[in-house]
Amino acid sequence: MLSPERLALPDYEYLAQRHVLTYMEDAVCQLLENREDISQYGIARFFTEYFNSVCQGTHILFREFSFVQATPHNRVSFLRAFWRCFRTVGKNGDLLTMKEYHCLLQLLCPDFPLELTQKAARIVLMDDAVDCLMSFSDFLFAFQIQFYYSEFLDSVAAIYEDLLSGKNPNTVIVPTSSSGQHRQRPALGEAGMLEGVEASLFYQCLENLCDRHKYSCPPPALVKEALSNVQRLTFYGFLMALSKHHGINQALGALPDKGDLMHDAAMDEELERLLAQVPGLVNSVTASPEASCLPSRTPPRVGSPWRPLHHSRKVDGESDGSTEETDESET
């Protein structure tokens, strides 16, 4: 049965909205590149498996960044894959640096740009030194906002700078994705930056931006809600408010709520099934629920292939999104 959304749109608009052409072009390119191997089991089977992987969200694994960020579905799939692959970092309570989180991202996308990881880290650290340690949940929710809404945030940065310099908000020039890609974020050390801008005026500009922005942006009603309790705010204060907002996380739909971040029943069930198939491990799996289906004998931790995690430490629980926990780890 067709969804109401599908019935309300003409075919060409629906296909464009779902970026079907993007996936068809990618599938054809892969077909041509691997035609000798694919000819052994047939083109129909190849297309079936390709679009099944798109639906499951596994199609973005180990792909180039240009493809990973090409569609909203790809971005959601990448966020979900990053969470599912590395949630044990949060379970163990490890604190990692920006460079170490970047190494984890590169395991899924080898050419993932360092600039995006740095921007996500600055949201957590409020533009402090980016070599401080961060919890998994702090980084993940900040990274979600930065990665999914990247073009929108570049435009927001331009608006913020213009408001801060006293320009008329009606004449704010919003950068394109190419011009905004290398725009420098506002620095907290600049004169007057700590005072920020008026929240109501800032929201008016953002509301106009959302109306005409061709890229993904947070629901305006939720942005207004995130700004409702403040009179003035800084740029990084705004980004932190977005990353901590429960409604925005739900609207995006990539990650579970913070309280459920360390739980993934489907993944745990799959791990349990795989472990049961390994000879010698069936009787060694502990019955404790905290063991997460891993063997009772704790194996030695293996550091990142780029850099050993020699300074990782344990914490009692995930932080509430503030920078206090992150800053303490440096002392």
Short mmCIF file of C-alpha atoms in Angstrom, two decimals:
data_model
loop_
_atom_site.label_atom_id
_atom_site.label_comp_id
_atom_site.label_asym_id
_atom_site.label_seq_id
_atom_site.Cartn_x
_atom_site.Cartn_y
_atom_site.Cartn_z
CA MET A 1 0.00 0.00 0.00
CA LEU A 2 1.35 3.41 -0.95
CA SER A 3 2.06 5.94 1.79
CA PRO A 4 0.08 9.22 1.96
CA GLU A 5 3.31 11.08 1.17
CA ARG A 6 3.77 9.03 -2.00
CA LEU A 7 0.17 9.60 -3.12
CA ALA A 8 0.42 13.36 -2.59
CA LEU A 9 3.47 13.84 -4.85
CA PRO A 10 3.89 13.46 -8.60
CA ASP A 11 6.24 10.64 -9.60
CA TYR A 12 9.13 12.88 -10.60
CA GLU A 13 8.98 14.87 -7.35
CA TYR A 14 8.87 11.74 -5.24
CA LEU A 15 11.84 10.21 -7.07
CA ALA A 16 13.80 13.46 -6.68
CA GLN A 17 12.93 13.71 -2.99
CA ARG A 18 14.16 10.16 -2.40
CA HIS A 19 17.29 10.72 -4.54
CA VAL A 20 16.52 7.61 -6.59
CA LEU A 21 18.58 8.91 -9.52
CA THR A 22 21.65 9.20 -7.26
CA TYR A 23 21.38 5.53 -6.33
CA MET A 24 20.66 4.42 -9.89
CA GLU A 25 23.76 6.23 -11.17
CA ASP A 26 25.88 4.74 -8.39
CA ALA A 27 24.52 1.25 -9.04
CA VAL A 28 25.27 1.50 -12.76
CA CYS A 29 28.81 2.76 -12.05
CA GLN A 30 29.45 -0.19 -9.74
CA LEU A 31 27.94 -2.55 -12.29
CA LEU A 32 30.31 -1.31 -14.99
CA GLU A 33 33.34 -1.39 -12.70
CA ASN A 34 32.65 -4.97 -11.60
CA ARG A 35 30.89 -6.35 -14.67
CA GLU A 36 33.10 -9.45 -14.90
CA ASP A 37 32.27 -10.58 -11.36
CA ILE A 38 28.60 -9.55 -11.62
CA SER A 39 28.12 -11.48 -14.88
CA GLN A 40 28.58 -14.71 -12.94
CA TYR A 41 25.37 -14.29 -10.92
CA GLY A 42 23.33 -11.86 -13.02
CA ILE A 43 22.43 -8.20 -13.25
CA ALA A 44 19.00 -8.63 -11.65
CA ARG A 45 20.54 -10.14 -8.52
CA PHE A 46 23.09 -7.32 -8.37
CA PHE A 47 20.42 -4.61 -8.43
CA THR A 48 18.36 -6.51 -5.85
CA GLU A 49 21.30 -6.76 -3.46
CA TYR A 50 22.33 -3.16 -4.09
CA PHE A 51 18.95 -1.67 -3.22
CA ASN A 52 18.54 -4.03 -0.28
CA SER A 53 21.78 -2.61 1.09
CA VAL A 54 20.45 0.92 0.52
CA CYS A 55 17.32 0.09 2.51
CA GLN A 56 19.37 -1.51 5.29
CA GLY A 57 21.81 1.41 5.42
CA THR A 58 24.92 -0.69 4.82
CA HIS A 59 25.59 0.76 1.37
CA ILE A 60 27.71 3.60 2.78
CA LEU A 61 30.29 1.37 4.48
CA PHE A 62 33.85 1.96 3.24
CA ARG A 63 32.65 4.30 0.51
CA GLU A 64 34.17 7.63 -0.47
CA PHE A 65 33.02 10.72 1.44
CA SER A 66 31.39 12.29 -1.61
CA PHE A 67 28.94 9.39 -1.66
CA VAL A 68 28.51 9.15 2.11
CA GLN A 69 27.29 12.75 2.30
CA ALA A 70 25.41 12.76 -1.01
CA THR A 71 21.88 12.25 0.39
CA PRO A 72 20.09 12.65 3.75
CA HIS A 73 19.53 8.86 3.87
CA ASN A 74 23.26 8.26 3.38
CA ARG A 75 24.06 10.63 6.23
CA VAL A 76 21.57 8.97 8.57
CA SER A 77 22.94 5.56 7.59
CA PHE A 78 26.50 6.65 8.31
CA LEU A 79 25.57 8.10 11.71
CA ARG A 80 23.77 4.90 12.64
CA ALA A 81 26.69 2.75 11.43
CA PHE A 82 29.19 4.80 13.44
CA TRP A 83 27.06 4.45 16.58
CA ARG A 84 26.51 0.71 16.17
CA CYS A 85 30.14 -0.06 15.37
CA PHE A 86 31.73 1.94 18.18
CA ARG A 87 29.15 2.13 20.98
CA THR A 88 31.44 -0.11 23.05
CA VAL A 89 33.66 2.96 23.44
CA GLY A 90 30.82 4.50 25.42
CA LYS A 91 30.06 1.26 27.25
CA ASN A 92 33.65 1.04 28.43
CA GLY A 93 33.63 4.69 29.51
CA ASP A 94 36.66 5.55 27.38
CA LEU A 95 37.51 9.18 26.71
CA LEU A 96 39.11 9.86 23.34
CA THR A 97 40.62 12.85 21.61
CA MET A 98 39.35 14.42 18.41
CA LYS A 99 42.10 12.70 16.40
CA GLU A 100 41.15 9.31 17.78
CA TYR A 101 37.48 9.80 16.94
CA HIS A 102 38.61 10.82 13.47
CA CYS A 103 40.49 7.52 13.16
CA LEU A 104 37.29 5.67 13.99
CA LEU A 105 35.41 7.64 11.33
CA GLN A 106 38.10 6.79 8.79
CA LEU A 107 37.62 3.08 9.49
CA LEU A 108 34.16 3.47 7.91
CA CYS A 109 35.04 6.19 5.39
CA PRO A 110 38.78 6.34 4.57
CA ASP A 111 38.73 9.89 3.17
CA PHE A 112 36.46 11.41 5.82
CA PRO A 113 37.57 15.07 6.14
CA LEU A 114 39.35 16.09 9.31
CA GLU A 115 37.64 19.50 9.22
CA LEU A 116 34.21 18.03 10.01
CA THR A 117 35.60 16.09 12.97
CA GLN A 118 37.28 19.24 14.27
CA LYS A 119 34.05 21.22 14.02
CA ALA A 120 32.17 18.52 15.94
CA ALA A 121 34.82 18.54 18.65
CA ARG A 122 34.55 22.32 18.98
CA ILE A 123 30.83 21.96 19.72
CA VAL A 124 31.65 19.72 22.70
CA LEU A 125 34.58 21.80 23.87
CA MET A 126 32.94 25.18 23.14
CA ASP A 127 35.87 26.04 20.86
CA ASP A 128 38.48 25.18 23.51
CA ALA A 129 41.58 23.17 22.60
CA VAL A 130 40.48 20.31 20.37
CA ASP A 131 43.01 17.87 21.84
CA CYS A 132 40.98 17.46 25.06
CA LEU A 133 39.32 14.14 25.86
CA MET A 134 35.62 13.63 25.11
CA SER A 135 33.08 10.97 26.04
CA PHE A 136 31.46 8.97 23.26
CA SER A 137 27.96 10.35 23.82
CA ASP A 138 29.16 13.97 23.89
CA PHE A 139 31.05 13.56 20.63
CA LEU A 140 28.38 11.47 18.91
CA PHE A 141 25.48 13.90 19.42
CA ALA A 142 27.66 16.88 18.46
CA PHE A 143 28.92 15.01 15.40
CA GLN A 144 25.35 14.18 14.40
CA ILE A 145 24.42 17.87 14.26
CA GLN A 146 27.61 18.90 12.49
CA PHE A 147 27.58 16.11 9.90
CA TYR A 148 23.88 16.00 9.01
CA TYR A 149 23.29 19.77 9.00
CA SER A 150 26.74 20.77 7.72
CA GLU A 151 25.66 23.16 4.94
CA PHE A 152 22.97 24.70 7.13
CA LEU A 153 25.49 25.38 9.92
CA ASP A 154 27.86 27.08 7.48
CA SER A 155 25.03 29.46 6.60
CA VAL A 156 24.21 29.95 10.30
CA ALA A 157 27.85 30.85 10.97
CA ALA A 158 27.66 33.56 8.30
CA ILE A 159 24.45 34.96 9.80
CA TYR A 160 25.94 34.97 13.28
CA GLU A 161 29.05 36.83 12.16
CA ASP A 162 26.95 39.47 10.38
CA LEU A 163 24.64 39.96 13.38
CA LEU A 164 27.63 40.24 15.66
CA SER A 165 29.13 42.96 13.47
CA GLY A 166 25.85 44.91 13.49
CA LYS A 167 24.79 44.29 9.90
CA ASN A 168 21.12 44.42 8.94
CA PRO A 169 19.80 40.86 9.12
CA ASN A 170 17.69 41.50 6.02
CA THR A 171 20.87 41.88 3.99
CA VAL A 172 22.64 38.82 5.31
CA ILE A 173 24.35 36.96 2.48
CA VAL A 174 23.99 33.21 2.86
CA PRO A 175 26.94 31.29 1.41
CA THR A 176 26.54 28.44 -1.03
CA SER A 177 27.82 25.01 -0.07
CA SER A 178 31.07 25.61 -1.96
CA SER A 179 31.76 29.04 -0.50
CA GLY A 180 30.71 28.06 3.00
CA GLN A 181 32.71 24.88 3.07
CA HIS A 182 35.91 26.62 4.10
CA ARG A 183 34.37 29.43 6.11
CA GLN A 184 36.11 29.90 9.44
CA ARG A 185 33.90 29.42 12.46
CA PRO A 186 33.57 32.37 14.86
CA ALA A 187 36.33 32.37 17.47
CA LEU A 188 35.42 32.91 21.10
CA GLY A 189 38.47 35.03 21.67
CA GLU A 190 37.23 37.87 19.47
CA ALA A 191 36.05 41.06 21.13
CA GLY A 192 32.44 40.94 22.26
CA MET A 193 32.02 37.27 21.26
CA LEU A 194 31.23 36.09 24.78
CA GLU A 195 28.11 38.27 24.89
CA GLY A 196 26.73 36.69 21.75
CA VAL A 197 23.69 37.97 19.88
CA GLU A 198 20.05 38.52 20.75
CA ALA A 199 18.25 35.16 20.60
CA SER A 200 14.95 36.45 19.16
CA LEU A 201 16.66 38.30 16.29
CA PHE A 202 18.89 35.32 15.65
CA TYR A 203 15.86 33.03 15.42
CA GLN A 204 14.11 35.35 12.94
CA CYS A 205 17.11 35.07 10.64
CA LEU A 206 17.21 31.29 11.06
CA GLU A 207 13.49 31.00 10.31
CA ASN A 208 13.98 32.86 7.03
CA LEU A 209 17.00 30.67 6.28
CA CYS A 210 15.02 27.45 6.83
CA ASP A 211 12.32 28.63 4.43
CA ARG A 212 14.73 28.99 1.53
CA HIS A 213 17.53 26.55 2.39
CA LYS A 214 17.81 23.72 -0.15
CA TYR A 215 19.73 21.51 2.27
CA SER A 216 18.47 19.79 5.40
CA CYS A 217 17.84 21.97 8.42
CA PRO A 218 16.32 21.32 11.86
CA PRO A 219 12.54 21.86 12.21
CA PRO A 220 12.07 25.60 12.90
CA ALA A 221 9.63 24.93 15.75
CA LEU A 222 12.26 22.84 17.54
CA VAL A 223 14.94 25.45 16.94
CA LYS A 224 12.62 28.05 18.48
CA GLU A 225 12.06 25.75 21.45
CA ALA A 226 15.80 25.29 21.93
CA LEU A 227 16.25 29.09 22.05
CA SER A 228 13.17 29.86 24.14
CA ASN A 229 14.93 30.02 27.51
CA VAL A 230 17.75 32.40 26.60
CA GLN A 231 17.90 36.10 25.74
CA ARG A 232 21.37 36.06 24.22
CA LEU A 233 23.53 33.25 22.96
CA THR A 234 26.86 32.50 21.35
CA PHE A 235 27.37 30.49 18.20
CA TYR A 236 28.75 27.44 19.98
CA GLY A 237 26.09 27.78 22.65
CA PHE A 238 23.52 27.45 19.86
CA LEU A 239 25.22 24.36 18.44
CA MET A 240 25.38 22.76 21.88
CA ALA A 241 21.68 23.46 22.40
CA LEU A 242 20.89 21.69 19.11
CA SER A 243 23.04 18.68 19.96
CA LYS A 244 21.37 18.25 23.37
CA HIS A 245 17.79 18.78 22.18
CA HIS A 246 15.74 15.59 22.49
CA GLY A 247 13.20 16.61 19.84
CA ILE A 248 15.81 17.40 17.19
CA ASN A 249 17.45 14.03 17.76
CA GLN A 250 14.09 12.32 17.34
CA ALA A 251 13.24 14.31 14.22
CA LEU A 252 16.54 13.34 12.62
CA GLY A 253 15.93 9.68 13.46
CA ALA A 254 19.51 8.37 13.22
CA LEU A 255 20.34 7.78 16.90
CA PRO A 256 18.40 6.53 19.91
CA ASP A 257 17.77 8.68 22.96
CA LYS A 258 20.79 9.27 25.17
CA GLY A 259 19.50 6.85 27.79
CA ASP A 260 19.39 4.04 25.20
CA LEU A 261 22.63 4.93 23.44
CA MET A 262 24.58 1.95 24.79
CA HIS A 263 21.84 -0.56 23.96
CA ASP A 264 21.26 -2.13 20.57
CA ALA A 265 19.15 -5.27 20.93
CA ALA A 266 19.38 -6.22 17.25
CA MET A 267 23.17 -5.95 17.21
CA ASP A 268 23.53 -7.80 20.52
CA GLU A 269 21.31 -10.61 19.22
CA GLU A 270 23.38 -10.87 16.06
CA LEU A 271 26.63 -10.97 18.06
CA GLU A 272 25.19 -13.68 20.27
CA ARG A 273 24.23 -15.72 17.20
CA LEU A 274 27.72 -15.34 15.69
CA LEU A 275 29.46 -16.21 18.95
CA ALA A 276 27.35 -19.34 19.25
CA GLN A 277 28.78 -20.50 15.92
CA VAL A 278 32.40 -20.19 17.10
CA PRO A 279 33.74 -23.47 18.55
CA GLY A 280 34.89 -23.17 22.15
CA LEU A 281 33.05 -19.94 22.88
CA VAL A 282 29.59 -21.35 23.55
CA ASN A 283 30.33 -22.28 27.16
CA SER A 284 32.57 -19.31 27.85
CA VAL A 285 29.89 -16.64 27.38
CA THR A 286 28.98 -15.24 30.77
CA ALA A 287 25.40 -15.07 31.96
CA SER A 288 25.85 -11.55 33.34
CA PRO A 289 23.76 -8.95 31.44
CA GLU A 290 26.62 -6.47 31.74
CA ALA A 291 28.84 -8.70 29.64
CA SER A 292 27.03 -7.77 26.41
CA CYS A 293 27.39 -11.27 24.98
CA LEU A 294 31.19 -11.17 25.09
CA PRO A 295 33.39 -14.01 26.43
CA SER A 296 33.84 -13.96 30.21
CA ARG A 297 37.58 -13.65 29.83
CA THR A 298 38.24 -10.01 29.00
CA PRO A 299 40.63 -9.78 26.06
CA PRO A 300 43.36 -7.12 26.03
CA ARG A 301 42.22 -3.83 24.54
CA VAL A 302 43.64 -3.04 21.15
CA GLY A 303 44.35 0.60 20.39
CA SER A 304 43.71 2.47 17.18
CA PRO A 305 46.01 1.36 14.34
CA TRP A 306 47.02 5.01 14.00
CA ARG A 307 47.62 5.82 17.63
CA PRO A 308 47.54 3.85 20.90
CA LEU A 309 44.85 4.88 23.37
CA HIS A 310 47.39 5.18 26.16
CA HIS A 311 45.59 7.96 27.99
CA SER A 312 42.04 6.55 27.91
CA ARG A 313 40.39 6.40 31.31
CA LYS A 314 37.14 5.18 32.79
CA VAL A 315 34.26 7.33 33.87
CA ASP A 316 31.28 6.40 36.01
CA GLY A 317 28.71 7.41 33.42
CA GLU A 318 28.09 9.46 30.37
CA SER A 319 28.25 13.21 30.72
CA ASP A 320 25.25 15.49 30.44
CA GLY A 321 26.74 17.31 27.47
CA SER A 322 28.62 19.92 29.51
CA THR A 323 32.34 20.53 29.13
CA GLU A 324 33.19 19.96 32.79
CA GLU A 325 33.90 16.26 32.40
CA THR A 326 35.90 16.86 29.25
CA ASP A 327 38.06 19.57 30.79
CA GLU A 328 38.75 17.60 34.00
CA SER A 329 40.31 14.79 32.03
CA GLU A 330 43.21 17.00 31.09
CA THR A 331 44.22 17.79 34.65
#
